[in-house]
Coordinates of N, CA, C and O in Angstrom, one line a residue:
X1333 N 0.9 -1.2 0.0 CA 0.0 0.0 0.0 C 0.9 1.2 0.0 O 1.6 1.4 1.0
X1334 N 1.0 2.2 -1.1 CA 1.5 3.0 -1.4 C 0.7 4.7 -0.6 O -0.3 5.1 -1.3
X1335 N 0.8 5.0 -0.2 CA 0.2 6.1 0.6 C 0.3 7.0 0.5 O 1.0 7.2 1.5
X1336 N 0.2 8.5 -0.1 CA 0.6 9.6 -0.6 C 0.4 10.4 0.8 O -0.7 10.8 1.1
X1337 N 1.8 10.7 2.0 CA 1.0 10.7 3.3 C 0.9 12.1 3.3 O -0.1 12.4 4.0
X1338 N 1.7 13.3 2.5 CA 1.7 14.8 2.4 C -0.1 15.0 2.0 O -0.9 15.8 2.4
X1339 N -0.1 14.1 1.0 CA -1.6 14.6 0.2 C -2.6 14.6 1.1 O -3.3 15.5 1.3
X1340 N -2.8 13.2 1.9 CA -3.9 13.1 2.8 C -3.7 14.1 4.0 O -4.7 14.4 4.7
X1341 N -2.5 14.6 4.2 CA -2.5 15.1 5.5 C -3.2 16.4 5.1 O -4.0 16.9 5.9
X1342 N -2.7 17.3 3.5 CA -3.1 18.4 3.8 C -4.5 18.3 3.2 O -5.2 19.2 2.9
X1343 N -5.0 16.7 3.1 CA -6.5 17.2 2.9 C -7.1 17.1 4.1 O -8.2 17.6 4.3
X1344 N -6.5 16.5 5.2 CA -7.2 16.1 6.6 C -7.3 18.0 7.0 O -8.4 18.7 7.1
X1345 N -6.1 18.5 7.1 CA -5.9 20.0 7.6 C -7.1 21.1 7.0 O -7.7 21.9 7.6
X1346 N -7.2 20.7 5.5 CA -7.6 21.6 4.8 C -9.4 21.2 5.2 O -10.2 22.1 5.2
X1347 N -9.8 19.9 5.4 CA -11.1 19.6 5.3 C -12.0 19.5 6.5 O -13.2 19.7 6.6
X1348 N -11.0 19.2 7.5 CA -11.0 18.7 8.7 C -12.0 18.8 9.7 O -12.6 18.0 10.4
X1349 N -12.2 20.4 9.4 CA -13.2 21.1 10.6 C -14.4 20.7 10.4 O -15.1 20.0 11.1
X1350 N -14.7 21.3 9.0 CA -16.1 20.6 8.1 C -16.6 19.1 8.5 O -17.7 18.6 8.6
X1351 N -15.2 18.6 8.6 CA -16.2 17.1 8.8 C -16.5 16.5 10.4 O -17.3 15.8 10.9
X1352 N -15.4 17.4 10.8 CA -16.1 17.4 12.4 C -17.3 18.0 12.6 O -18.1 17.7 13.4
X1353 N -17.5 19.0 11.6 CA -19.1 19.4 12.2 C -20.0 18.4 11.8 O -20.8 17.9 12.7
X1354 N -20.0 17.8 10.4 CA -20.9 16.8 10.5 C -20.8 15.5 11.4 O -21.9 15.0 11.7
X1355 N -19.9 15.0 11.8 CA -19.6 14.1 13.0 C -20.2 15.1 14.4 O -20.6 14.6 15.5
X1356 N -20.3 15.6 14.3 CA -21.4 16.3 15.7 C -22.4 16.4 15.5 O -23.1 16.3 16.5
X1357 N -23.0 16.6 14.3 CA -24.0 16.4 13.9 C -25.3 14.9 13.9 O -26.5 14.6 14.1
X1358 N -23.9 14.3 13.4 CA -24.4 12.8 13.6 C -24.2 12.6 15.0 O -25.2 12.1 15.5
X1359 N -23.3 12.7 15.9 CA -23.5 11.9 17.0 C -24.1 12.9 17.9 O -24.7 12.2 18.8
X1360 N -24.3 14.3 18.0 CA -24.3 15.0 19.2 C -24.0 15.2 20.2 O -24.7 15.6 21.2
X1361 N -22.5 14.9 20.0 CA -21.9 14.8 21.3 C -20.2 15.4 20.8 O -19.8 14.9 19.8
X1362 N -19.5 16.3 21.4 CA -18.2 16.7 21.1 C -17.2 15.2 20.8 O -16.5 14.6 19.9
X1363 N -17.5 14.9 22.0 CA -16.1 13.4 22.0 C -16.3 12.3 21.0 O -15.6 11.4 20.5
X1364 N -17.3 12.8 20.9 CA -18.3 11.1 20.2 C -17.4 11.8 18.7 O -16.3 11.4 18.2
X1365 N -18.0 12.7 18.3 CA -18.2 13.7 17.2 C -16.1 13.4 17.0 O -15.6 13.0 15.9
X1366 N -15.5 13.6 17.7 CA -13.9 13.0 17.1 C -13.3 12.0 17.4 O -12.1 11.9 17.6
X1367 N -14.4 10.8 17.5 CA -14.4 9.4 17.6 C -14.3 9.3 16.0 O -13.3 9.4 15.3
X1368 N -15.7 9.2 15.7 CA -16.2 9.0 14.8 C -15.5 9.6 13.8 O -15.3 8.9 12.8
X1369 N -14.9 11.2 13.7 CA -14.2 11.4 12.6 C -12.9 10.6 12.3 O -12.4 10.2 11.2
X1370 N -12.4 10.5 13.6 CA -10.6 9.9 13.8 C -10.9 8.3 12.7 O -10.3 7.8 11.8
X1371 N -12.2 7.9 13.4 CA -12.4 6.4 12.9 C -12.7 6.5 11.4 O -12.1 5.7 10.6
X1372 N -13.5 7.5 11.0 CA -14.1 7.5 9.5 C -12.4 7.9 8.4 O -12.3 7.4 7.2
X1373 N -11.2 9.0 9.1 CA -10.3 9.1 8.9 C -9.3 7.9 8.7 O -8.8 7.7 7.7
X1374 N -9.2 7.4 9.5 CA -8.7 6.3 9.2 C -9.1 5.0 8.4 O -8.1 4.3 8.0
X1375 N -10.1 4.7 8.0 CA -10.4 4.1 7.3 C -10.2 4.7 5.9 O -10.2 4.0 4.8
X1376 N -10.2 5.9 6.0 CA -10.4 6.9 4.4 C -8.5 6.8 4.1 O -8.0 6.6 3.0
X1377 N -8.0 7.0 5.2 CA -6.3 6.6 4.8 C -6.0 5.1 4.3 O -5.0 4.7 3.6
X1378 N -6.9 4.5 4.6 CA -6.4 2.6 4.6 C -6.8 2.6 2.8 O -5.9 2.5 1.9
X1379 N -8.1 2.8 2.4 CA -8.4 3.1 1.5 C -7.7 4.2 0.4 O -7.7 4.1 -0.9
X1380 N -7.3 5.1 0.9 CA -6.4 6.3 -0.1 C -6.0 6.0 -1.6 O -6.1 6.7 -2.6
X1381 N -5.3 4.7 -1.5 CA -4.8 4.6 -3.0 C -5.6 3.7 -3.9 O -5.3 3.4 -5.1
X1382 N -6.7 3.4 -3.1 CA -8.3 3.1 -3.8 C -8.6 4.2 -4.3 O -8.6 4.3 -5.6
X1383 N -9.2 5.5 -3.5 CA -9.7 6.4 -4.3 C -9.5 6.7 -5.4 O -8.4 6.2 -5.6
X1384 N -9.8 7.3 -6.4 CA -9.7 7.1 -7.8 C -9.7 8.7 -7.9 O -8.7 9.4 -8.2
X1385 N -11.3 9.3 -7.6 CA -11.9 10.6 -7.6 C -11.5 11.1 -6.4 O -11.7 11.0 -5.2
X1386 N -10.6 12.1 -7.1 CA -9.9 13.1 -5.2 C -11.0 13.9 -5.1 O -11.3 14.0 -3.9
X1387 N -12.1 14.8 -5.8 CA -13.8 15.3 -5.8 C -14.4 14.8 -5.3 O -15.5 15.3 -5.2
X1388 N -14.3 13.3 -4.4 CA -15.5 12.9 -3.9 C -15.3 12.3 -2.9 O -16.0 11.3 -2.6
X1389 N -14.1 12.8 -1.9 CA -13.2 12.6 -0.5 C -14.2 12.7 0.4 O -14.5 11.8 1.2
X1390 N -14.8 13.8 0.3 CA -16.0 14.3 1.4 C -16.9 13.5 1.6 O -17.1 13.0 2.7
X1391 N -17.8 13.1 0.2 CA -18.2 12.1 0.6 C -18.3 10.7 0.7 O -19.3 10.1 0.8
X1392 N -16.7 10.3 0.5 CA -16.1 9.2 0.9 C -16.2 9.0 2.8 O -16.6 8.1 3.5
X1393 N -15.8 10.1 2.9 CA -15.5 10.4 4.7 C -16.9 10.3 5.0 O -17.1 9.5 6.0
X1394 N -17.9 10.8 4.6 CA -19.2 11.5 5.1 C -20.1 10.0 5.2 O -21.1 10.0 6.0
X1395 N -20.0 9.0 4.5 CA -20.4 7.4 4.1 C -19.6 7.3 5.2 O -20.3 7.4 6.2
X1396 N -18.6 7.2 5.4 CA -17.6 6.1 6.3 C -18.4 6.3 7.6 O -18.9 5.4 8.3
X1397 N -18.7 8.2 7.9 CA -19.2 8.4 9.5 C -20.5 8.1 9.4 O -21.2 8.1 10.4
X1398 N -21.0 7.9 8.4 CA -22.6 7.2 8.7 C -22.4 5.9 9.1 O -22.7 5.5 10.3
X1399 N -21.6 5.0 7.9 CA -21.4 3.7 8.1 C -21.1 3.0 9.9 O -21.8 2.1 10.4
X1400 N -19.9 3.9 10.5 CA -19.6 3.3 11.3 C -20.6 4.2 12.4 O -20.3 3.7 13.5
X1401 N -21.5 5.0 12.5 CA -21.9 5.9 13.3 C -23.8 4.8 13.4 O -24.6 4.7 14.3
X1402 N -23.8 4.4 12.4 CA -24.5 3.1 12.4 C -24.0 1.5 13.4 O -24.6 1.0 14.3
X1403 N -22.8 1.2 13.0 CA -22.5 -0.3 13.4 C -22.6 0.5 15.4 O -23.1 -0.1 16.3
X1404 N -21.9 2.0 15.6 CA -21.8 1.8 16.9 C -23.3 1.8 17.5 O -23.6 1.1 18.4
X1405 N -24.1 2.6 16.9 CA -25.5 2.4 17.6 C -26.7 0.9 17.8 O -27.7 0.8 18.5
X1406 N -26.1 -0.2 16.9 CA -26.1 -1.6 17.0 C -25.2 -2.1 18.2 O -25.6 -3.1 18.8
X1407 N -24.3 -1.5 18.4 CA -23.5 -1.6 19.4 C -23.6 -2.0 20.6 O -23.3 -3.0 21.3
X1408 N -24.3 -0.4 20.7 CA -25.0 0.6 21.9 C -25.5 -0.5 22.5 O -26.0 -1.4 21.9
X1409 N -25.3 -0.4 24.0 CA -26.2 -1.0 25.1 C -26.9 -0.4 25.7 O -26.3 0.7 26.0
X1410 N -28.3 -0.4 26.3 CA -29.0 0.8 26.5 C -28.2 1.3 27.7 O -27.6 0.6 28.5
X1411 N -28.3 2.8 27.5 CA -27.6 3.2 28.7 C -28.7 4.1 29.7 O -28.4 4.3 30.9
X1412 N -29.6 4.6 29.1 CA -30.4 5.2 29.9 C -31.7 4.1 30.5 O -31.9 3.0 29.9
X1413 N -32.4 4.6 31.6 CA -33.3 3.4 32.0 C -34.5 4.7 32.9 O -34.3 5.7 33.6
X1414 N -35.8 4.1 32.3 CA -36.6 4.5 33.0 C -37.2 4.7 34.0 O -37.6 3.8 34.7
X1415 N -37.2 6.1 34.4 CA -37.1 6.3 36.0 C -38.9 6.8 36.7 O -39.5 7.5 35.9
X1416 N -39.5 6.6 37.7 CA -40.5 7.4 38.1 C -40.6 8.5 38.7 O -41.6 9.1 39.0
X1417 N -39.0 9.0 38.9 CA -38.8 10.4 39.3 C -37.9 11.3 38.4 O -36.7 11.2 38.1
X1418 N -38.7 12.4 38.0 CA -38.1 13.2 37.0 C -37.0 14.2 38.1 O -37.2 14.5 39.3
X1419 N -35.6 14.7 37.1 CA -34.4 14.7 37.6 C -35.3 16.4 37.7 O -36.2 16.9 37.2
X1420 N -34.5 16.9 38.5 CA -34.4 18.8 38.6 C -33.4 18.8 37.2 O -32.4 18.1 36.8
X1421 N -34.1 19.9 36.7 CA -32.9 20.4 35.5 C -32.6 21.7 36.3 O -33.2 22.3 37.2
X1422 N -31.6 22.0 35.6 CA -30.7 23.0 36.5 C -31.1 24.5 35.6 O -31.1 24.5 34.3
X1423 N -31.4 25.6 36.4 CA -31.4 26.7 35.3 C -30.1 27.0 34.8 O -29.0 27.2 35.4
X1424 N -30.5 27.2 33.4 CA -29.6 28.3 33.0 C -29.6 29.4 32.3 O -30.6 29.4 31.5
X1425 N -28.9 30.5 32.3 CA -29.1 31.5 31.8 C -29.6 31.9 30.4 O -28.8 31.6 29.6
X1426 N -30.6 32.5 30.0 CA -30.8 32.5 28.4 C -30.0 33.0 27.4 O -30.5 33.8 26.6
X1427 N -28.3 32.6 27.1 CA -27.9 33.8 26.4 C -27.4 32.6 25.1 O -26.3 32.7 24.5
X1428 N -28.0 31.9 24.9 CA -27.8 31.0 23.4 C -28.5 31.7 22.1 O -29.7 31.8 22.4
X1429 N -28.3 31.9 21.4 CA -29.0 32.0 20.1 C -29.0 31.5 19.4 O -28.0 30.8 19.4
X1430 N -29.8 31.4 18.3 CA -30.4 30.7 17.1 C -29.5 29.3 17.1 O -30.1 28.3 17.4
X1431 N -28.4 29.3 16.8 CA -27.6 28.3 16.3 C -27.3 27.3 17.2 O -27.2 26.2 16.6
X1432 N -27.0 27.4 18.2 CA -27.2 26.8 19.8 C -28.0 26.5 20.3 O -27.8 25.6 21.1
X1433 N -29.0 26.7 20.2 CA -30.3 26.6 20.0 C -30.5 25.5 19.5 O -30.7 24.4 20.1
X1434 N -30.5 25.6 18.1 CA -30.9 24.4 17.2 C -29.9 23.1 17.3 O -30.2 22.0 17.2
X1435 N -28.4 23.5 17.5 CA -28.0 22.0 17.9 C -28.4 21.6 19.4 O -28.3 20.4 19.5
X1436 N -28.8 22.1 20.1 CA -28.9 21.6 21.7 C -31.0 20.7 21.3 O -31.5 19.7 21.9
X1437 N -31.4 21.6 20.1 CA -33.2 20.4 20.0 C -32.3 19.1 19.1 O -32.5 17.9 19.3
X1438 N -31.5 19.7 18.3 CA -30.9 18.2 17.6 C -30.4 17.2 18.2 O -30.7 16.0 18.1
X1439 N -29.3 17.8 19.2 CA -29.3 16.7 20.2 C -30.0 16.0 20.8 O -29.7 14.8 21.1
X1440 N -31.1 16.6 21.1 CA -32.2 15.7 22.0 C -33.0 15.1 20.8 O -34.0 14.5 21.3
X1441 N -33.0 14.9 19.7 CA -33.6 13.8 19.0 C -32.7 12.5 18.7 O -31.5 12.4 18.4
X1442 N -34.0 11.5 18.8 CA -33.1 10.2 18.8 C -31.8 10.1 17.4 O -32.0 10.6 16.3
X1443 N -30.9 9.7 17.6 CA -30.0 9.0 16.5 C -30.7 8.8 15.3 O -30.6 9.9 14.6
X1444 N -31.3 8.3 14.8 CA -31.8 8.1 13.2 C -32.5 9.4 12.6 O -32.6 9.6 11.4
X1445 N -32.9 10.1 13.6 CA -33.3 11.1 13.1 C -32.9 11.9 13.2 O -33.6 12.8 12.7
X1446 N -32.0 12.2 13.7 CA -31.1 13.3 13.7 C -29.9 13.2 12.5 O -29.4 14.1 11.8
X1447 N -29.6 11.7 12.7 CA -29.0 11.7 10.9 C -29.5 11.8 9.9 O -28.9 12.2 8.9
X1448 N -30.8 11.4 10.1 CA -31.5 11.6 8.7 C -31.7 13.1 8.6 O -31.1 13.3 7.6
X1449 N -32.1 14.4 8.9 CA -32.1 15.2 9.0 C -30.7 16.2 8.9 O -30.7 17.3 8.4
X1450 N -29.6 15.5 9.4 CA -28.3 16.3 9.2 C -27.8 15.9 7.6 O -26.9 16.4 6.9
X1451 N -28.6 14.8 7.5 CA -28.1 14.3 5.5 C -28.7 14.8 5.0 O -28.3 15.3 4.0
X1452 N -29.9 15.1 5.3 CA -31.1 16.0 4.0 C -30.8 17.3 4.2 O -30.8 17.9 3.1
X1453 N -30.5 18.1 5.3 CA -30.5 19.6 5.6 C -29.5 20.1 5.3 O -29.4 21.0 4.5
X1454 N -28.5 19.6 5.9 CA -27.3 19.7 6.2 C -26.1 19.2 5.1 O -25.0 19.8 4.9
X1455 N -26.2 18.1 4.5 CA -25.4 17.8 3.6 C -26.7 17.6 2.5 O -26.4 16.7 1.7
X1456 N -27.8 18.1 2.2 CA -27.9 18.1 1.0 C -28.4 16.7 -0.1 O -28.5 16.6 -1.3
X1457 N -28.6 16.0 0.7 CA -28.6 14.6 0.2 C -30.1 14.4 0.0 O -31.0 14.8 0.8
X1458 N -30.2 13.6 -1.1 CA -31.8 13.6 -1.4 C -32.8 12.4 -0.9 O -32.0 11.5 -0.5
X1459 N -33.5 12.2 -0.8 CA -34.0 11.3 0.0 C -33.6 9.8 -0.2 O -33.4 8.9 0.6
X1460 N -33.6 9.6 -1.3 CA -33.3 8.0 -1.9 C -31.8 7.9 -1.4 O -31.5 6.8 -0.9
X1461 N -30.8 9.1 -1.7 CA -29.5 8.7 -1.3 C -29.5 8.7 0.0 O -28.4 8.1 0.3
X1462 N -30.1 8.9 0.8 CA -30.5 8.7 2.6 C -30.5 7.5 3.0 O -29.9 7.0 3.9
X1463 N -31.7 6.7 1.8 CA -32.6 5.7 2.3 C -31.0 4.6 1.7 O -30.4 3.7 2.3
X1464 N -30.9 5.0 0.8 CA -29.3 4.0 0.3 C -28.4 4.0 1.4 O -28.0 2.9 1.8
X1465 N -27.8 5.3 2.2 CA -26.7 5.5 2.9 C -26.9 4.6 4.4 O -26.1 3.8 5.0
X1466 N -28.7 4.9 5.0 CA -28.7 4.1 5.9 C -29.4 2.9 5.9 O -30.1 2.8 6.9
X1467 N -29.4 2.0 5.0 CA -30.3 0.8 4.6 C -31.7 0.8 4.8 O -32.3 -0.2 5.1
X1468 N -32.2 2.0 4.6 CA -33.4 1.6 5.1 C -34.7 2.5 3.7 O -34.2 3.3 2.8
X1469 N -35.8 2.2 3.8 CA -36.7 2.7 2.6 C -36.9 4.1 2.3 O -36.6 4.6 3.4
X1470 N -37.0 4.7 1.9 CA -37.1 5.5 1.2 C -38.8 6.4 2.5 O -38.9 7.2 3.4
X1471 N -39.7 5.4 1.8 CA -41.0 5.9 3.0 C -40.4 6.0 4.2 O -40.8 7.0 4.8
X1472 N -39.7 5.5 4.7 CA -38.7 5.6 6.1 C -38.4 6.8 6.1 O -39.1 7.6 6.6
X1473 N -37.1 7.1 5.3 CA -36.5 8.1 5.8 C -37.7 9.2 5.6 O -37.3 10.2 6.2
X1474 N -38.8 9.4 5.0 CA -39.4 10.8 5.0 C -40.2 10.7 6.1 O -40.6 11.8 6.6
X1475 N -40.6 9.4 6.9 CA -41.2 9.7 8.1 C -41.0 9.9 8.9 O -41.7 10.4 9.7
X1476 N -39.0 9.0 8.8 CA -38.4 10.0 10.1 C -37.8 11.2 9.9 O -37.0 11.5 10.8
X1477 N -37.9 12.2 8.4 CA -37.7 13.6 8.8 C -38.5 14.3 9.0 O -38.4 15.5 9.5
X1478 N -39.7 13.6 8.6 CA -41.1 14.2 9.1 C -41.3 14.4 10.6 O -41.5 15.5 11.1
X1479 N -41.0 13.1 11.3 CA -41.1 13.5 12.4 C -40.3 14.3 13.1 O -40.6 15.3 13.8
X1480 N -39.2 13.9 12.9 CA -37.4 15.3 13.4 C -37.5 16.5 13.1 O -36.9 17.3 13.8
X1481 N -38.5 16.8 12.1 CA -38.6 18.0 11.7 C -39.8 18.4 12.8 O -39.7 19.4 13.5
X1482 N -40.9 17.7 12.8 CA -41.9 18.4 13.7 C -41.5 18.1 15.8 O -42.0 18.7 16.7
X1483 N -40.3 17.1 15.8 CA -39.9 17.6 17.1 C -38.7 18.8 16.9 O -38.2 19.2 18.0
X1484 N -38.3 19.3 15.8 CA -37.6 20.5 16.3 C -38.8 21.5 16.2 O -38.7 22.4 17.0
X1485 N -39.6 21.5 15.5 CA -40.4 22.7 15.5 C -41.2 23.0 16.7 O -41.5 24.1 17.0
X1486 N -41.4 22.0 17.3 CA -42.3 21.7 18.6 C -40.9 22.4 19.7 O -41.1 23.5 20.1
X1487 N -40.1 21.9 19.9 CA -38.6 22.4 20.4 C -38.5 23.7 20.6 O -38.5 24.2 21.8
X1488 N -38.5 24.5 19.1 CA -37.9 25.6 18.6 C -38.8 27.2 18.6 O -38.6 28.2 18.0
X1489 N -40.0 26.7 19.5 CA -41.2 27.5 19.7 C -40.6 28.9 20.1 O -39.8 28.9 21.0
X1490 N -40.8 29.9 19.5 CA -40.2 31.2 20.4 C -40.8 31.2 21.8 O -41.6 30.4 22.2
X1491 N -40.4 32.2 22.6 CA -40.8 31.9 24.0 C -42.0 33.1 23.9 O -41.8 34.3 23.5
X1492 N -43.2 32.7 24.3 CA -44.6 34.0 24.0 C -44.8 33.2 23.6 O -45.8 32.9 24.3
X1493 N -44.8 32.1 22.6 CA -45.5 31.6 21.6 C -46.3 30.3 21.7 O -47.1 29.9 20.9
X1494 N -45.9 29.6 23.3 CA -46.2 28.2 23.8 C -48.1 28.6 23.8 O -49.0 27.7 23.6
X1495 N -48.3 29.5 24.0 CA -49.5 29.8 25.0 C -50.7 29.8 23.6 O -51.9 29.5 23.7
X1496 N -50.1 30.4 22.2 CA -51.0 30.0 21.0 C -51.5 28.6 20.6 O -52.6 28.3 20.1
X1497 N -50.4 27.7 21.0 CA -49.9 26.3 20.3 C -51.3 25.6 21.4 O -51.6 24.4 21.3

């Protein structure tokens, strides 16, 4: 395996950040989010002198962190467990806007839908290439952005506004 290591490196530098955001996107979580890229990275190096098309890196990487962002949620052992006593949430101060905002409702939607939604919104991807990327139908994926989309909207209510709804 012949490895071009200058080229990969200055595409890791040059691309890098970008794909950490979608790795946060998908996992919603910081650590998770450079788990998942380090992992999708490495596999994209093992592969390197496979690639053929250097245009279509991003979404070589962007497959790999579905791919494996998938096998870990198969993985997953439940980790949370149903309680009869709801926890105190802690205040905090209101000084987030829009954008903080919207990742902190993303985070709180389950895993599949929050990927499916960070591939349609976010990378652009059309519904059939969704339903290809995460094996599943096509009717699928629009029901779960249908729904992801109506729990962020439900989420994302301005505050005055609870009381119309």
């Amino acid at each position: 395996m012949i490895v071009n290591h200058e080229e990969f490196h200055t595409y890791v530098v040059s691309r890098g950040a970008a794909l950490l955001r979608v790795a946060h996107q998908l996992t919603g979580n910081a650590c998770d989010a450079e788990d998942l890229l380090q992992a999708a990275l490495a596999k994209t190096y093992l592969a390197w002198d496979r690639i053929q098309d250097r245009s279509s890196l991003d979404s070589y990487v962007r497959r790999a962190m579905v791919n494996i962002n998938i096998s870990w949620w198969r993985r997953r052992k439940l980790e949370e467990y149903p309680s009869d006593d709801i926890p105190e949430v802690p205040v905090q101060p209101d000084h987030r806007h829009g954008y903080d905002e919207l990742e902190q409702a993303l985070d709180r939607l389950p895993a599949r839908q929050r990927t499916a939604i960070v591939l349609r919104y976010y990378e652009d991807m059309s519904e059939s290439e969704i339903a290809k990327t995460l094996g599943i139908s096509v009717g699928t994926v629009k029901s779960t952005v249908s729904r992801g989309m109506a729990k962020l909207r439900g989420d994302l209510v301005p505050a005055g506004r609870e009381a119309l709804n």
